[in-house]
Amino acid sequence: MHAWLCEQTTGVDALQWKELPTPEPGPKQVRVAIRAASLNFPDILIVQGKYQFKPELPFVPGSEYSGVVEAVGSEVKGLKPGARVLVLGSVGGFGTQAVVEASRVQPMPSALSFEDGAAFAFTYGTSYHALIDRAALRAGETVFVLGAAGGVGTAALQIAKAAGARVIAGVSSQAKCELCLRLGADAAINYASENLREALKQHTDGKGPDVIYDPVGGDLAEPSFRSIGWRGRYLVVGFAQGSIPALPLNLMLLKGASVVGIFWGDFVRREPAASAQQMEALAQWYAKGSIKPVVDQVLPMARLREAYARMASRQVMGKLVMVNA
Ligand SMILES: NC(=O)c1ccc[n+]([C@@H]2O[C@H](COP(=O)([O-])OP(=O)(O)OC[C@H]3O[C@@H](n4cnc5c(N)ncnc54)[C@H](OP(=O)(O)O)[C@@H]3O)[C@@H](O)[C@H]2O)c1
């Protein structure tokens, strides 16, 4: 097998495409022939040693992938060679094969292609848990999505629309505004060139959004929060801008608003039955055509470095997917 090996956590330049022995699965593991893997923001952090989970070296990055089961361990039930599967591991996806705990492997809904399957669970799972479960979003409410053209952002936009909400997309370029409007956003704000507070006032008749979905953080958090509506819910999803903002507590008091932390990975581990229900609801929306991963580019696995560079320079619109021939 071949894989991108990380032997030191100094960033993507240290990754090497190497031939490795093909591993046999342990009793509770399966080996998957990887067909497609998508890039998620934590894949950037993990090769720099900046992610909350720090795997032992050397490791193969790649947290989300799809493929076909090749071999199963003696204690594995319910998965057979030949099964089409989705895998949410923390590592292992950027290669041709991976051995993974069977508990991290799910059958792939038959409607999903390998590319869509590899670009689905992480972003849609996070955004469904955030908007529908934690924020209890209702039809007719207004949601402001920051980083709306990114991975979790495009998923949040589609989920909010599928739930009957009005969506204002916040992004950093005109091209990203156009993408979000094509995806169904009711309005788009270029926060790199417009006054964010003024624009939010204008698009909500002065009331402010009911829900704010924030995977960006940094200096966008405070003006966004100051614009939130009465009984608003501010979803803390991530800090793609790099810095972790601090908000004065009087702002929550003045708006009767809540700040809601989102940690989808721990939700899946702590509440597997609820997570499975949410994935089922998402599969139904996918089958109806209400949601569909926005794939920015499909690249051969050997061109992984280009994908990393594109995400780190904020160019990705939707998801980047790497495939094995
Ligand atoms: N809490 C959870 O459970 C959970 C789950 C999944 C992901 N996340 C987090 O959510 C965030 C987004 O993940 P993603 O996979 O959607 O990433 P992504 O596709 O790269 O999207 C991130 C967006 O953030 C904006 N951004 C602002 N400053 C940036 C910078 N310096 N570098 C890169 N992007 C920047 C960009 O939008 P503009 O250019 O339009 O500003 C970009 O589209 C990450 O922090 C990730 O760790 C959290």
Tab-separated table of C-alpha atoms and ligand atoms in Angstrom:
chain	number	residue	atom	x	y	z
A	1	MET	CA	0.000	0.000	0.000
A	2	HIS	CA	0.971	3.666	-0.316
A	3	ALA	CA	0.181	6.519	2.047
A	4	TRP	CA	1.183	10.052	2.987
A	5	LEU	CA	3.336	9.500	6.083
A	6	CYS	CA	3.803	12.187	8.731
A	7	GLU	CA	7.076	11.494	10.594
A	8	GLN	CA	7.358	14.952	12.183
A	9	THR	CA	4.648	17.510	12.922
A	10	THR	CA	6.219	20.432	11.095
A	11	GLY	CA	3.450	20.868	8.534
A	12	VAL	CA	2.437	19.546	5.158
A	13	ASP	CA	5.924	19.821	3.598
A	14	ALA	CA	7.103	17.009	5.858
A	15	LEU	CA	4.502	14.547	4.485
A	16	GLN	CA	6.040	11.821	2.288
A	17	TRP	CA	4.157	9.529	-0.138
A	18	LYS	CA	5.626	6.153	0.882
A	19	GLU	CA	5.220	2.470	0.155
A	20	LEU	CA	4.305	0.682	3.401
A	21	PRO	CA	3.538	-2.958	4.320
A	22	THR	CA	-0.197	-3.676	3.890
A	23	PRO	CA	-1.440	-4.263	7.471
A	24	GLU	CA	-3.739	-7.088	8.596
A	25	PRO	CA	-6.742	-6.071	10.748
A	26	GLY	CA	-6.761	-6.989	14.451
A	27	PRO	CA	-9.774	-8.855	15.920
A	28	LYS	CA	-11.958	-5.685	16.180
A	29	GLN	CA	-10.628	-3.968	13.063
A	30	VAL	CA	-11.278	-3.897	9.333
A	31	ARG	CA	-9.059	-3.044	6.367
A	32	VAL	CA	-10.589	-0.632	3.891
A	33	ALA	CA	-9.486	-0.032	0.298
A	34	ILE	CA	-9.816	3.757	0.194
A	35	ARG	CA	-11.641	5.170	-2.831
A	36	ALA	CA	-11.979	8.815	-1.743
A	37	ALA	CA	-10.894	10.981	1.204
A	38	SER	CA	-11.804	14.586	1.947
A	39	LEU	CA	-9.754	17.305	3.582
A	40	ASN	CA	-11.091	18.790	6.810
A	41	PHE	CA	-9.595	21.710	8.722
A	42	PRO	CA	-8.305	19.480	11.579
A	43	ASP	CA	-6.171	17.611	8.976
A	44	ILE	CA	-4.179	20.855	8.633
A	45	LEU	CA	-3.804	21.276	12.383
A	46	ILE	CA	-2.860	17.627	13.068
A	47	VAL	CA	0.242	17.654	10.808
A	48	GLN	CA	1.403	20.793	12.647
A	49	GLY	CA	0.902	19.218	16.092
A	50	LYS	CA	-1.763	21.883	16.810
A	51	TYR	CA	-4.871	19.670	16.988
A	52	GLN	CA	-6.355	18.625	20.341
A	53	PHE	CA	-5.658	14.950	19.418
A	54	LYS	CA	-1.932	14.266	18.904
A	55	PRO	CA	-1.359	10.831	17.319
A	56	GLU	CA	1.833	8.872	17.917
A	57	LEU	CA	4.447	9.349	15.183
A	58	PRO	CA	4.654	8.277	12.445
A	59	PHE	CA	1.026	8.471	11.317
A	60	VAL	CA	-0.995	8.861	8.129
A	61	PRO	CA	-3.338	11.896	8.275
A	62	GLY	CA	-6.845	11.845	6.786
A	63	SER	CA	-9.859	11.919	9.113
A	64	GLU	CA	-12.709	11.117	6.712
A	65	TYR	CA	-12.838	8.648	3.842
A	66	SER	CA	-14.960	6.198	1.913
A	67	GLY	CA	-14.101	2.868	0.346
A	68	VAL	CA	-14.674	-0.858	0.230
A	69	VAL	CA	-14.011	-3.343	3.052
A	70	GLU	CA	-11.167	-5.701	2.074
A	71	ALA	CA	-10.640	-7.777	5.229
A	72	VAL	CA	-12.347	-8.062	8.623
A	73	GLY	CA	-11.040	-9.111	12.044
A	74	SER	CA	-12.301	-12.279	13.776
A	75	GLU	CA	-14.616	-10.421	16.225
A	76	VAL	CA	-16.178	-7.999	13.741
A	77	LYS	CA	-19.892	-8.417	13.150
A	78	GLY	CA	-22.051	-6.746	10.511
A	79	LEU	CA	-19.272	-5.809	8.063
A	80	LYS	CA	-18.153	-8.066	5.228
A	81	PRO	CA	-15.522	-7.788	2.492
A	82	GLY	CA	-17.041	-5.906	-0.434
A	83	ALA	CA	-19.196	-3.572	1.717
A	84	ARG	CA	-19.191	0.118	0.680
A	85	VAL	CA	-18.368	2.131	3.801
A	86	LEU	CA	-17.735	5.576	5.286
A	87	VAL	CA	-14.988	5.957	7.875
A	88	LEU	CA	-14.599	8.700	10.436
A	89	GLY	CA	-11.253	8.078	12.069
A	90	SER	CA	-8.903	10.689	13.328
A	91	VAL	CA	-6.138	9.550	10.958
A	92	GLY	CA	-5.392	7.055	8.162
A	93	GLY	CA	-7.378	8.336	5.167
A	94	PHE	CA	-4.666	9.775	2.918
A	95	GLY	CA	-3.467	6.499	1.451
A	96	THR	CA	-4.604	3.558	-0.609
A	97	GLN	CA	-5.619	1.353	2.330
A	98	ALA	CA	-6.217	1.749	6.056
A	99	VAL	CA	-6.812	-0.523	9.021
A	100	VAL	CA	-9.350	0.997	11.388
A	101	GLU	CA	-11.495	0.049	14.404
A	102	ALA	CA	-14.785	-1.399	13.153
A	103	SER	CA	-16.635	1.012	15.489
A	104	ARG	CA	-15.528	3.909	13.264
A	105	VAL	CA	-16.862	2.308	10.086
A	106	GLN	CA	-20.449	2.797	8.871
A	107	PRO	CA	-22.199	1.315	5.860
A	108	MET	CA	-22.507	3.999	3.179
A	109	PRO	CA	-26.067	4.920	2.115
A	110	SER	CA	-26.479	3.420	-1.376
A	111	ALA	CA	-27.399	6.788	-2.935
A	112	LEU	CA	-23.977	8.284	-2.090
A	113	SER	CA	-21.050	8.179	-4.539
A	114	PHE	CA	-17.610	7.534	-3.025
A	115	GLU	CA	-16.729	11.241	-3.516
A	116	ASP	CA	-19.902	12.510	-1.810
A	117	GLY	CA	-19.582	9.833	0.883
A	118	ALA	CA	-16.078	11.011	1.773
A	119	ALA	CA	-17.292	14.613	2.000
A	120	PHE	CA	-20.467	14.090	4.003
A	121	ALA	CA	-20.455	12.985	7.637
A	122	PHE	CA	-18.014	15.417	9.224
A	123	THR	CA	-19.431	18.654	7.842
A	124	TYR	CA	-23.142	17.750	7.660
A	125	GLY	CA	-22.999	15.900	10.996
A	126	THR	CA	-21.459	18.968	12.678
A	127	SER	CA	-23.863	21.439	11.119
A	128	TYR	CA	-26.990	19.344	11.794
A	129	HIS	CA	-25.989	18.811	15.433
A	130	ALA	CA	-25.277	22.554	15.755
A	131	LEU	CA	-28.325	24.029	14.020
A	132	ILE	CA	-31.091	21.491	14.533
A	133	ASP	CA	-30.091	19.830	17.805
A	134	ARG	CA	-28.265	22.534	19.819
A	135	ALA	CA	-29.838	25.718	18.401
A	136	ALA	CA	-33.307	24.159	17.880
A	137	LEU	CA	-33.607	26.157	14.661
A	138	ARG	CA	-37.208	26.787	13.583
A	139	ALA	CA	-38.634	27.418	10.113
A	140	GLY	CA	-38.844	31.153	9.417
A	141	GLU	CA	-35.893	32.079	11.670
A	142	THR	CA	-32.846	33.832	10.235
A	143	VAL	CA	-29.407	32.224	10.415
A	144	PHE	CA	-26.120	34.036	9.779
A	145	VAL	CA	-23.400	31.571	8.666
A	146	LEU	CA	-19.788	32.782	8.821
A	147	GLY	CA	-17.285	31.096	6.467
A	148	ALA	CA	-20.385	30.033	4.547
A	149	ALA	CA	-18.461	28.892	1.442
A	150	GLY	CA	-16.209	26.514	3.433
A	151	GLY	CA	-16.755	22.863	4.348
A	152	VAL	CA	-18.947	23.148	7.440
A	153	GLY	CA	-20.278	26.489	6.138
A	154	THR	CA	-21.792	25.101	2.918
A	155	ALA	CA	-23.308	22.247	4.921
A	156	ALA	CA	-24.793	24.726	7.434
A	157	LEU	CA	-26.228	26.846	4.630
A	158	GLN	CA	-27.953	23.846	2.994
A	159	ILE	CA	-29.223	22.418	6.305
A	160	ALA	CA	-30.664	25.755	7.423
A	161	LYS	CA	-32.461	26.112	4.069
A	162	ALA	CA	-33.732	22.519	4.274
A	163	ALA	CA	-35.127	23.371	7.735
A	164	GLY	CA	-37.055	26.330	6.303
A	165	ALA	CA	-34.833	29.074	7.701
A	166	ARG	CA	-33.678	32.262	6.002
A	167	VAL	CA	-29.917	32.260	5.456
A	168	ILE	CA	-27.475	35.150	5.352
A	169	ALA	CA	-24.057	33.950	4.199
A	170	GLY	CA	-20.913	35.693	5.444
A	171	VAL	CA	-17.741	35.247	3.364
A	172	SER	CA	-14.520	37.014	2.382
A	173	SER	CA	-14.835	37.422	-1.410
A	174	GLN	CA	-17.235	38.192	-4.212
A	175	ALA	CA	-16.763	34.722	-5.748
A	176	LYS	CA	-17.731	33.129	-2.419
A	177	CYS	CA	-20.812	35.432	-2.192
A	178	GLU	CA	-21.883	34.232	-5.651
A	179	LEU	CA	-21.411	30.563	-4.709
A	180	CYS	CA	-23.545	30.986	-1.569
A	181	LEU	CA	-26.334	32.737	-3.486
A	182	ARG	CA	-26.267	29.889	-6.059
A	183	LEU	CA	-26.571	27.430	-3.159
A	184	GLY	CA	-29.753	29.153	-1.989
A	185	ALA	CA	-28.606	31.785	0.514
A	186	ASP	CA	-31.141	34.617	0.753
A	187	ALA	CA	-28.396	37.224	1.095
A	188	ALA	CA	-24.605	37.276	1.151
A	189	ILE	CA	-22.251	39.671	2.949
A	190	ASN	CA	-18.611	40.091	1.941
A	191	TYR	CA	-17.172	40.793	5.391
A	192	ALA	CA	-13.780	41.628	3.889
A	193	SER	CA	-15.217	44.721	2.177
A	194	GLU	CA	-18.584	45.524	3.829
A	195	ASN	CA	-19.419	46.813	7.302
A	196	LEU	CA	-20.648	43.585	8.880
A	197	ARG	CA	-22.863	45.177	11.542
A	198	GLU	CA	-24.537	47.547	9.094
A	199	ALA	CA	-25.102	44.760	6.550
A	200	LEU	CA	-26.625	42.419	9.165
A	201	LYS	CA	-28.954	45.194	10.336
A	202	GLN	CA	-30.028	45.873	6.778
A	203	HIS	CA	-30.689	42.188	5.950
A	204	THR	CA	-32.739	41.583	9.130
A	205	ASP	CA	-34.809	44.804	9.268
A	206	GLY	CA	-32.767	45.854	12.283
A	207	LYS	CA	-33.694	42.766	14.347
A	208	GLY	CA	-30.482	40.757	13.986
A	209	PRO	CA	-30.154	37.048	13.202
A	210	ASP	CA	-31.818	34.475	15.479
A	211	VAL	CA	-28.924	32.037	15.105
A	212	ILE	CA	-25.262	32.675	14.275
A	213	TYR	CA	-23.105	29.750	13.105
A	214	ASP	CA	-19.417	30.609	13.615
A	215	PRO	CA	-16.584	28.314	12.427
A	216	VAL	CA	-14.230	31.296	11.874
A	217	GLY	CA	-13.830	33.151	15.203
A	218	GLY	CA	-11.088	35.796	15.420
A	219	ASP	CA	-12.116	39.418	14.958
A	220	LEU	CA	-15.456	38.497	13.316
A	221	ALA	CA	-16.969	37.048	16.496
A	222	GLU	CA	-17.614	40.219	18.485
A	223	PRO	CA	-19.289	42.296	15.723
A	224	SER	CA	-21.356	39.221	14.826
A	225	PHE	CA	-22.443	38.675	18.418
A	226	ARG	CA	-23.263	42.367	18.880
A	227	SER	CA	-25.673	42.005	15.936
A	228	ILE	CA	-27.556	38.942	17.249
A	229	GLY	CA	-31.324	39.155	17.793
A	230	TRP	CA	-33.357	38.808	21.003
A	231	ARG	CA	-33.119	35.215	22.364
A	232	GLY	CA	-30.396	34.570	19.808
A	233	ARG	CA	-28.206	31.458	19.823
A	234	TYR	CA	-24.518	31.880	18.954
A	235	LEU	CA	-22.934	28.589	17.865
A	236	VAL	CA	-19.208	28.333	18.610
A	237	VAL	CA	-18.054	25.864	15.954
A	238	GLY	CA	-14.387	26.673	15.281
A	239	PHE	CA	-11.573	29.186	14.975
A	240	ALA	CA	-10.369	28.949	11.364
A	241	GLN	CA	-8.994	32.497	11.602
A	242	GLY	CA	-6.563	31.227	14.242
A	243	SER	CA	-7.330	33.355	17.297
A	244	ILE	CA	-9.888	32.477	19.968
A	245	PRO	CA	-12.142	35.459	20.659
A	246	ALA	CA	-13.369	36.562	24.101
A	247	LEU	CA	-16.812	38.138	24.448
A	248	PRO	CA	-18.025	40.432	27.292
A	249	LEU	CA	-20.823	38.674	29.221
A	250	ASN	CA	-23.021	41.811	29.274
A	251	LEU	CA	-23.721	41.206	25.562
A	252	MET	CA	-25.510	37.931	26.351
A	253	LEU	CA	-27.526	39.634	29.109
A	254	LEU	CA	-28.607	42.514	26.884
A	255	LYS	CA	-29.913	40.197	24.139
A	256	GLY	CA	-31.234	37.374	26.334
A	257	ALA	CA	-28.901	35.337	24.113
A	258	SER	CA	-27.028	32.035	24.531
A	259	VAL	CA	-23.542	30.992	23.516
A	260	VAL	CA	-23.601	27.308	22.577
A	261	GLY	CA	-20.421	25.235	22.232
A	262	ILE	CA	-20.355	22.596	19.507
A	263	PHE	CA	-18.077	19.537	19.692
A	264	TRP	CA	-19.431	17.087	17.169
A	265	GLY	CA	-16.704	14.431	17.655
A	266	ASP	CA	-17.503	14.129	21.359
A	267	PHE	CA	-21.238	14.200	20.651
A	268	VAL	CA	-20.784	11.143	18.379
A	269	ARG	CA	-18.735	9.333	21.068
A	270	ARG	CA	-20.996	10.253	24.009
A	271	GLU	CA	-24.395	9.992	22.290
A	272	PRO	CA	-24.025	7.386	19.520
A	273	ALA	CA	-27.764	6.666	19.244
A	274	ALA	CA	-28.659	10.366	18.823
A	275	SER	CA	-25.831	10.785	16.331
A	276	ALA	CA	-27.049	7.778	14.295
A	277	GLN	CA	-30.562	9.323	14.171
A	278	GLN	CA	-29.134	12.599	12.922
A	279	MET	CA	-27.117	10.807	10.211
A	280	GLU	CA	-30.291	8.983	9.159
A	281	ALA	CA	-32.161	12.306	8.866
A	282	LEU	CA	-29.293	13.672	6.772
A	283	ALA	CA	-29.312	10.585	4.504
A	284	GLN	CA	-33.031	11.203	3.886
A	285	TRP	CA	-32.434	14.855	3.007
A	286	TYR	CA	-29.621	13.747	0.665
A	287	ALA	CA	-31.894	11.188	-1.022
A	288	LYS	CA	-34.550	13.919	-1.543
A	289	GLY	CA	-31.929	16.259	-3.019
A	290	SER	CA	-32.266	18.862	-0.216
A	291	ILE	CA	-28.542	18.655	0.590
A	292	LYS	CA	-25.506	17.686	-1.497
A	293	PRO	CA	-21.800	18.128	-0.768
A	294	VAL	CA	-20.324	21.040	-2.693
A	295	VAL	CA	-17.148	19.589	-4.149
A	296	ASP	CA	-14.596	22.280	-4.960
A	297	GLN	CA	-12.107	19.913	-6.651
A	298	VAL	CA	-11.449	16.201	-7.005
A	299	LEU	CA	-7.697	15.516	-7.058
A	300	PRO	CA	-5.655	12.315	-7.323
A	301	MET	CA	-4.424	11.211	-3.854
A	302	ALA	CA	-0.835	11.898	-4.948
A	303	ARG	CA	-1.720	15.651	-5.224
A	304	LEU	CA	-2.689	15.987	-1.558
A	305	ARG	CA	-0.188	18.816	-0.978
A	306	GLU	CA	-2.123	21.039	-3.450
A	307	ALA	CA	-5.299	20.434	-1.462
A	308	TYR	CA	-3.595	21.440	1.793
A	309	ALA	CA	-2.237	24.616	0.166
A	310	ARG	CA	-5.663	25.535	-1.200
A	311	MET	CA	-7.367	25.131	2.177
A	312	ALA	CA	-4.653	26.949	4.124
A	313	SER	CA	-4.851	29.908	1.713
A	314	ARG	CA	-8.639	30.165	2.174
A	315	GLN	CA	-9.461	29.368	-1.452
A	316	VAL	CA	-11.622	26.265	-0.984
A	317	MET	CA	-15.270	26.591	-1.941
A	318	GLY	CA	-16.997	23.561	-0.413
A	319	LYS	CA	-14.878	20.435	-0.011
A	320	LEU	CA	-11.658	19.065	-1.489
A	321	VAL	CA	-11.725	15.357	-2.278
A	322	MET	CA	-8.756	13.113	-3.103
A	323	VAL	CA	-9.353	9.871	-4.979
A	324	ASN	CA	-7.415	6.681	-5.664
A	325	ALA	CA	-7.487	5.515	-9.295
B	1	LIG	N1	-16.836	22.075	16.605
B	1	LIG	C1	-16.851	21.019	15.833
B	1	LIG	O1	-17.352	19.954	16.177
B	1	LIG	C2	-16.223	21.141	14.464
B	1	LIG	C3	-16.447	20.177	13.476
B	1	LIG	C4	-15.895	20.387	12.198
B	1	LIG	C5	-15.096	21.515	11.961
B	1	LIG	N2	-14.871	22.391	12.975
B	1	LIG	C6	-14.051	23.609	12.772
B	1	LIG	O2	-14.694	24.455	11.841
B	1	LIG	C7	-13.736	25.252	11.186
B	1	LIG	C8	-13.962	25.188	9.681
B	1	LIG	O3	-13.669	23.878	9.190
B	1	LIG	P1	-13.857	23.534	7.628
B	1	LIG	O4	-13.425	22.121	7.453
B	1	LIG	O5	-15.180	23.968	7.185
B	1	LIG	O6	-12.725	24.494	6.996
B	1	LIG	P2	-12.772	25.334	5.627
B	1	LIG	O7	-13.508	24.602	4.593
B	1	LIG	O8	-11.358	25.731	5.351
B	1	LIG	O9	-13.630	26.632	5.999
B	1	LIG	C9	-13.145	27.572	6.920
B	1	LIG	C10	-13.560	28.975	6.475
B	1	LIG	O10	-13.011	29.868	7.441
B	1	LIG	C11	-12.681	31.097	6.819
B	1	LIG	N3	-11.350	31.551	7.255
B	1	LIG	C12	-11.123	32.711	7.870
B	1	LIG	N4	-9.832	32.843	8.142
B	1	LIG	C13	-9.209	31.760	7.678
B	1	LIG	C14	-7.850	31.342	7.657
B	1	LIG	N5	-6.882	32.093	8.193
B	1	LIG	N6	-7.545	30.150	7.079
B	1	LIG	C15	-8.529	29.381	6.565
B	1	LIG	N7	-9.860	29.727	6.566
B	1	LIG	C16	-10.179	30.911	7.124
B	1	LIG	C17	-12.739	30.866	5.314
B	1	LIG	O11	-13.904	31.564	4.862
B	1	LIG	P3	-13.816	33.085	4.347
B	1	LIG	O12	-12.597	33.169	3.479
B	1	LIG	O13	-15.065	33.254	3.601
B	1	LIG	O14	-13.702	33.902	5.610
B	1	LIG	C18	-12.968	29.368	5.141
B	1	LIG	O15	-13.849	29.090	4.076
B	1	LIG	C19	-12.355	24.742	11.649
B	1	LIG	O16	-11.880	25.573	12.681
B	1	LIG	C20	-12.672	23.359	12.185
B	1	LIG	O17	-11.718	22.927	13.143
B	1	LIG	C21	-15.411	22.231	14.207
